[in-house]
Backbone as CSV, one residue per row, in Angstrom:
resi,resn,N_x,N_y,N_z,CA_x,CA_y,CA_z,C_x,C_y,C_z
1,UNK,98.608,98.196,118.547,98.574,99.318,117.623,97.244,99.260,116.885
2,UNK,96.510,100.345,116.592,95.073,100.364,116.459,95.029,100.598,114.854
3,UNK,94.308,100.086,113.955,94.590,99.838,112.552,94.513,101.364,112.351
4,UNK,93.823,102.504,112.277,94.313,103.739,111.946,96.070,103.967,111.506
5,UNK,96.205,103.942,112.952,97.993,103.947,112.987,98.712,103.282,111.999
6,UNK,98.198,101.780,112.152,99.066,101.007,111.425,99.035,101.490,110.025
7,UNK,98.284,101.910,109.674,97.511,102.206,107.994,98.688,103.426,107.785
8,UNK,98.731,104.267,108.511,99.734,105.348,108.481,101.172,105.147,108.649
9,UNK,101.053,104.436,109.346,102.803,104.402,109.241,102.923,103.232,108.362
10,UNK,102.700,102.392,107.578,102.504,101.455,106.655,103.042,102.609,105.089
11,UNK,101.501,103.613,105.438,101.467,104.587,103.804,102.960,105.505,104.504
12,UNK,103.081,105.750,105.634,104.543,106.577,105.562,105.621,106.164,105.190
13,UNK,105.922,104.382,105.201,107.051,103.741,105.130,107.285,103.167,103.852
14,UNK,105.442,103.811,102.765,106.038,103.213,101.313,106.433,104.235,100.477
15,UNK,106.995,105.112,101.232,108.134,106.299,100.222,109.255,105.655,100.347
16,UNK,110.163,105.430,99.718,111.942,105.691,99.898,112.429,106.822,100.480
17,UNK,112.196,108.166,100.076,112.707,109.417,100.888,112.327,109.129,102.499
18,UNK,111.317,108.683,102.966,110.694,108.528,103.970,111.635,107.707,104.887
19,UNK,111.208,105.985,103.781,112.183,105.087,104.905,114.119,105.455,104.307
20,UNK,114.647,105.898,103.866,115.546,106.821,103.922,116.073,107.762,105.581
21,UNK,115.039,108.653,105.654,114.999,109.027,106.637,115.087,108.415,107.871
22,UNK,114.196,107.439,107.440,114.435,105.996,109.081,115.433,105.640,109.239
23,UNK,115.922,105.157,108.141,117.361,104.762,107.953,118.654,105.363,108.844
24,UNK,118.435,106.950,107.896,119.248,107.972,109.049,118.935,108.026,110.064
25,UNK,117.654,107.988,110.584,117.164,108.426,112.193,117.929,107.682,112.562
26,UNK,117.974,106.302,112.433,117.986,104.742,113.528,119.692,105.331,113.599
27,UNK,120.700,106.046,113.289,121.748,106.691,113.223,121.896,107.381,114.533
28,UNK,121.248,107.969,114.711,120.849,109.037,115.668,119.673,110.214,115.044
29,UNK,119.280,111.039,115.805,118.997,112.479,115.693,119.335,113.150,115.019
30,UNK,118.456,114.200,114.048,119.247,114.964,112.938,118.491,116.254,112.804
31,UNK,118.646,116.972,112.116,117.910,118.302,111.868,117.536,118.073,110.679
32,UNK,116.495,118.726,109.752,115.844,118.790,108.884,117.138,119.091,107.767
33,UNK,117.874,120.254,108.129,119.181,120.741,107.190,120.007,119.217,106.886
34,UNK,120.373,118.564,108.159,121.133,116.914,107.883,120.455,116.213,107.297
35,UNK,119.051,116.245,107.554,118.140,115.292,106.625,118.331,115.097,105.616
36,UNK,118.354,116.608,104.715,117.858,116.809,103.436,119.088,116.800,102.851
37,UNK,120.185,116.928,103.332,121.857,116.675,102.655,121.979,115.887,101.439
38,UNK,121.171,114.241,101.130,121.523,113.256,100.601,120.424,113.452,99.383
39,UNK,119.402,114.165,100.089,118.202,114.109,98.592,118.106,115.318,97.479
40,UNK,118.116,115.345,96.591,117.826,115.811,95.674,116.767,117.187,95.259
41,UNK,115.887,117.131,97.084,114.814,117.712,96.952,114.671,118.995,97.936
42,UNK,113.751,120.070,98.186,114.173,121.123,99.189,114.094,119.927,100.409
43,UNK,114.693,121.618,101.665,114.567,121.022,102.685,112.873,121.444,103.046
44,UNK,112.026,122.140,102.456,110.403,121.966,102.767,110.148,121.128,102.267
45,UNK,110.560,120.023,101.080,110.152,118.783,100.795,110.240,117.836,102.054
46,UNK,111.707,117.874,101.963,112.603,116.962,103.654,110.939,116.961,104.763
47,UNK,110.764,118.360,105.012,109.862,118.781,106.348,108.552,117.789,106.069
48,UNK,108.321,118.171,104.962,106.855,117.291,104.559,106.464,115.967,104.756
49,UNK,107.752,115.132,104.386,108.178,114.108,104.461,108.334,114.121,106.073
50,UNK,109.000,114.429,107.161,108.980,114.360,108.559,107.342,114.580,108.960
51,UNK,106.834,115.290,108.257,105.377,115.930,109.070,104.650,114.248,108.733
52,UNK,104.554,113.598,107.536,103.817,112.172,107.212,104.650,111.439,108.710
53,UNK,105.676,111.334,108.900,106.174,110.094,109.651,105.913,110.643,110.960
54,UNK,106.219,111.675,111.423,105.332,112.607,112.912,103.983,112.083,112.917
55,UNK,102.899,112.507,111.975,100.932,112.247,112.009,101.727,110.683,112.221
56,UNK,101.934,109.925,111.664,102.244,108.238,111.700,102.931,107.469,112.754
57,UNK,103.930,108.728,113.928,104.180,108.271,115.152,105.630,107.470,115.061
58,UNK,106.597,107.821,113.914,107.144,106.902,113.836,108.436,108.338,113.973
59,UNK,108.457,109.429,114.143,109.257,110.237,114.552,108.952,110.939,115.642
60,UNK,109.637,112.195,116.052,109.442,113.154,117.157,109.917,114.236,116.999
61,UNK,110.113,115.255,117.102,110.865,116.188,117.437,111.050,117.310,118.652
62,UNK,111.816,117.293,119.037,112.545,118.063,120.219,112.922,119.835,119.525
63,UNK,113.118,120.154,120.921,113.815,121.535,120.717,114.798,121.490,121.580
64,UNK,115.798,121.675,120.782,117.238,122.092,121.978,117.649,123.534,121.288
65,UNK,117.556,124.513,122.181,117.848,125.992,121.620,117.333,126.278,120.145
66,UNK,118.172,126.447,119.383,117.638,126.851,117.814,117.513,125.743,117.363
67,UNK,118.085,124.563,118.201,117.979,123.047,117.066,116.595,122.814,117.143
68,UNK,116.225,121.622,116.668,114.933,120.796,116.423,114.986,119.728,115.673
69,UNK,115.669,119.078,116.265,116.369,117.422,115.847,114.997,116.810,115.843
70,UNK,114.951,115.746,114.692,113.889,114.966,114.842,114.657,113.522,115.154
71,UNK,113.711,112.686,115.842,114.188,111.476,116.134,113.318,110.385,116.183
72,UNK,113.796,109.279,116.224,113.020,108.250,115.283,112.584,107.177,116.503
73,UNK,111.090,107.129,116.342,110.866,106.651,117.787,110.512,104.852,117.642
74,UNK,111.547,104.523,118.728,112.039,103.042,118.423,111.214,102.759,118.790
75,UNK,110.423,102.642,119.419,108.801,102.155,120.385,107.914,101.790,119.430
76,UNK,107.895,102.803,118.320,106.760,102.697,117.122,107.135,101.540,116.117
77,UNK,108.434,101.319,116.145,108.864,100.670,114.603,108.920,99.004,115.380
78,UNK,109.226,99.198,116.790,108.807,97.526,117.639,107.372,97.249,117.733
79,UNK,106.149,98.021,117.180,105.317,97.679,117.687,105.054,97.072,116.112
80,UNK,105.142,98.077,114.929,105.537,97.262,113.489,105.666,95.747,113.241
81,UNK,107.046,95.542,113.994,108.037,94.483,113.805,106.987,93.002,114.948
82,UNK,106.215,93.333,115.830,105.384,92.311,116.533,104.466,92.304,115.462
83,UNK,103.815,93.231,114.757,102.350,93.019,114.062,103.158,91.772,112.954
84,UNK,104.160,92.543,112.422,104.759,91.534,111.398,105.107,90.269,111.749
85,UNK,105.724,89.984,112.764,105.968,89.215,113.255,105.027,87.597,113.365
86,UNK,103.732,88.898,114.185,102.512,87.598,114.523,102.430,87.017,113.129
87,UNK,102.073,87.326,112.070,101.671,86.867,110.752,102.953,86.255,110.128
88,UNK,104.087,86.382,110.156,105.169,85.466,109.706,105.475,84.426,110.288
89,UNK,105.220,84.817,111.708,105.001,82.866,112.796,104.483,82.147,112.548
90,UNK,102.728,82.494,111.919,101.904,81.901,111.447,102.114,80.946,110.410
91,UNK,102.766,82.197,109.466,103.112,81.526,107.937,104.435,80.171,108.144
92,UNK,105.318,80.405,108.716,106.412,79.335,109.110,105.879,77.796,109.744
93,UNK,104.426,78.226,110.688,104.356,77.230,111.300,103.409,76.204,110.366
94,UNK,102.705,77.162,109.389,101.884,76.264,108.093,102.885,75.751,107.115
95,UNK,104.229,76.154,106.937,105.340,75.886,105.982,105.716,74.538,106.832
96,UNK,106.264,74.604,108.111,106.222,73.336,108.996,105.251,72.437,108.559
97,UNK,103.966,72.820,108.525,102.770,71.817,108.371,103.606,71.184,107.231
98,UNK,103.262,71.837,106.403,103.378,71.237,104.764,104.695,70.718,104.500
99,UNK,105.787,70.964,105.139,107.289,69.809,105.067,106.945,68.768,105.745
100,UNK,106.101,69.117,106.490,105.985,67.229,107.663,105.305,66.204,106.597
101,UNK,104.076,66.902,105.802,103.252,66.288,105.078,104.186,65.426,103.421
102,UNK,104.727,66.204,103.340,105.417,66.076,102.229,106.804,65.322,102.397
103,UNK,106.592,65.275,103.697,108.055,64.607,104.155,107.848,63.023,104.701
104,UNK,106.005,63.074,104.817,105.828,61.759,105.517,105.134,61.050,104.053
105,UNK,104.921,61.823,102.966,103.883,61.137,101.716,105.573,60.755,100.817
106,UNK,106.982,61.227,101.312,108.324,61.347,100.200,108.454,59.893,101.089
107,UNK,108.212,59.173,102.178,108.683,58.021,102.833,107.784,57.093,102.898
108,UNK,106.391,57.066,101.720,105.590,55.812,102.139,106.268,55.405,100.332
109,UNK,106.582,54.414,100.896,106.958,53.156,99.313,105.816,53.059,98.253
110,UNK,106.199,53.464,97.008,105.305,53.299,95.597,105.457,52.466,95.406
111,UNK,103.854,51.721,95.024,103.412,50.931,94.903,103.332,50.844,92.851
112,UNK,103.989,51.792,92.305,103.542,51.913,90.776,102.846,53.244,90.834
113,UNK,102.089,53.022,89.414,101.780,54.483,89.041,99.932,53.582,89.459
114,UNK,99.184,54.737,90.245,98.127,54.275,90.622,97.114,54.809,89.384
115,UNK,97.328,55.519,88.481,96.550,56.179,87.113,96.529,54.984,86.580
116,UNK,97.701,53.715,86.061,97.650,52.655,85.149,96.448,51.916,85.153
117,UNK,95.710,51.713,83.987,94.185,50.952,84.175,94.799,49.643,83.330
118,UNK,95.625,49.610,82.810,95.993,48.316,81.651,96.125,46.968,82.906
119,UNK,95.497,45.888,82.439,95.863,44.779,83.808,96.694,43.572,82.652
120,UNK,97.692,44.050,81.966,97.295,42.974,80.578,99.050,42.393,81.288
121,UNK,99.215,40.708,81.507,100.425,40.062,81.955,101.433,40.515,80.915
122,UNK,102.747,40.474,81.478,103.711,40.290,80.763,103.737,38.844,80.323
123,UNK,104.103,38.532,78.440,104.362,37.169,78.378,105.917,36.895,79.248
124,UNK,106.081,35.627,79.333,107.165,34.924,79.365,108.362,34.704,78.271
């Protein structure tokens, strides 16, 4: 996925009305009228909101007779979920690093506190 894209469907997915909509898509197929049922806002708001996630590739829409179901294209939101992916493998396998480290410095035996400069005997 070519950073353009990603940049767009990134800025499409930081609305709520938006990922809302994903939400419903991943449901099935809906019309703009089903869309807009749950929000608060017109259904030319609803459309506006479909037209960002369409330019961003992360919907479609069809024509079946008078319908024009939009639908939510699973192809786009797997290619998401790898970008995310690569960079959370990453992060787990440096979290690995740092438990091994911390797990092999929690099993070497203290020797005392190595800061103490006092060398003065205990009497008897």
């Amino acid at each position: 996925m070519d950073d353009d894209r990603l940049d767009r469907a990134f800025v499409a997915l930081g609305d709520p009305v938006r990922r809302a909509i994903i939400a419903r898509l991943s449901r099935g197929p809906a019309t703009v009228g089903e869309l807009s049922e749950p929000f608060p806002i017109t259904m030319q708001a609803v459309s506006r909101h479909i037209k960002v996630l369409e330019d961003a590739g992360l919907v479609t829409r069809s024509r079946d007779a008078q319908r024009r179901p939009v639908h939510l294209d699973a192809a786009a939101l797997e290619e998401l979920t790898a970008w995310i992916d690569r960079y959370r493998l990453d992060a787990e396998r440096a979290y690995r690093r740092l438990d091994a480290v911390l797990a092999a410095a929690a099993s070497i035996p203290s020797t005392g506190d190595p800061r103490r400069t006092d060398t003065k005997e205990k009497e008897p």
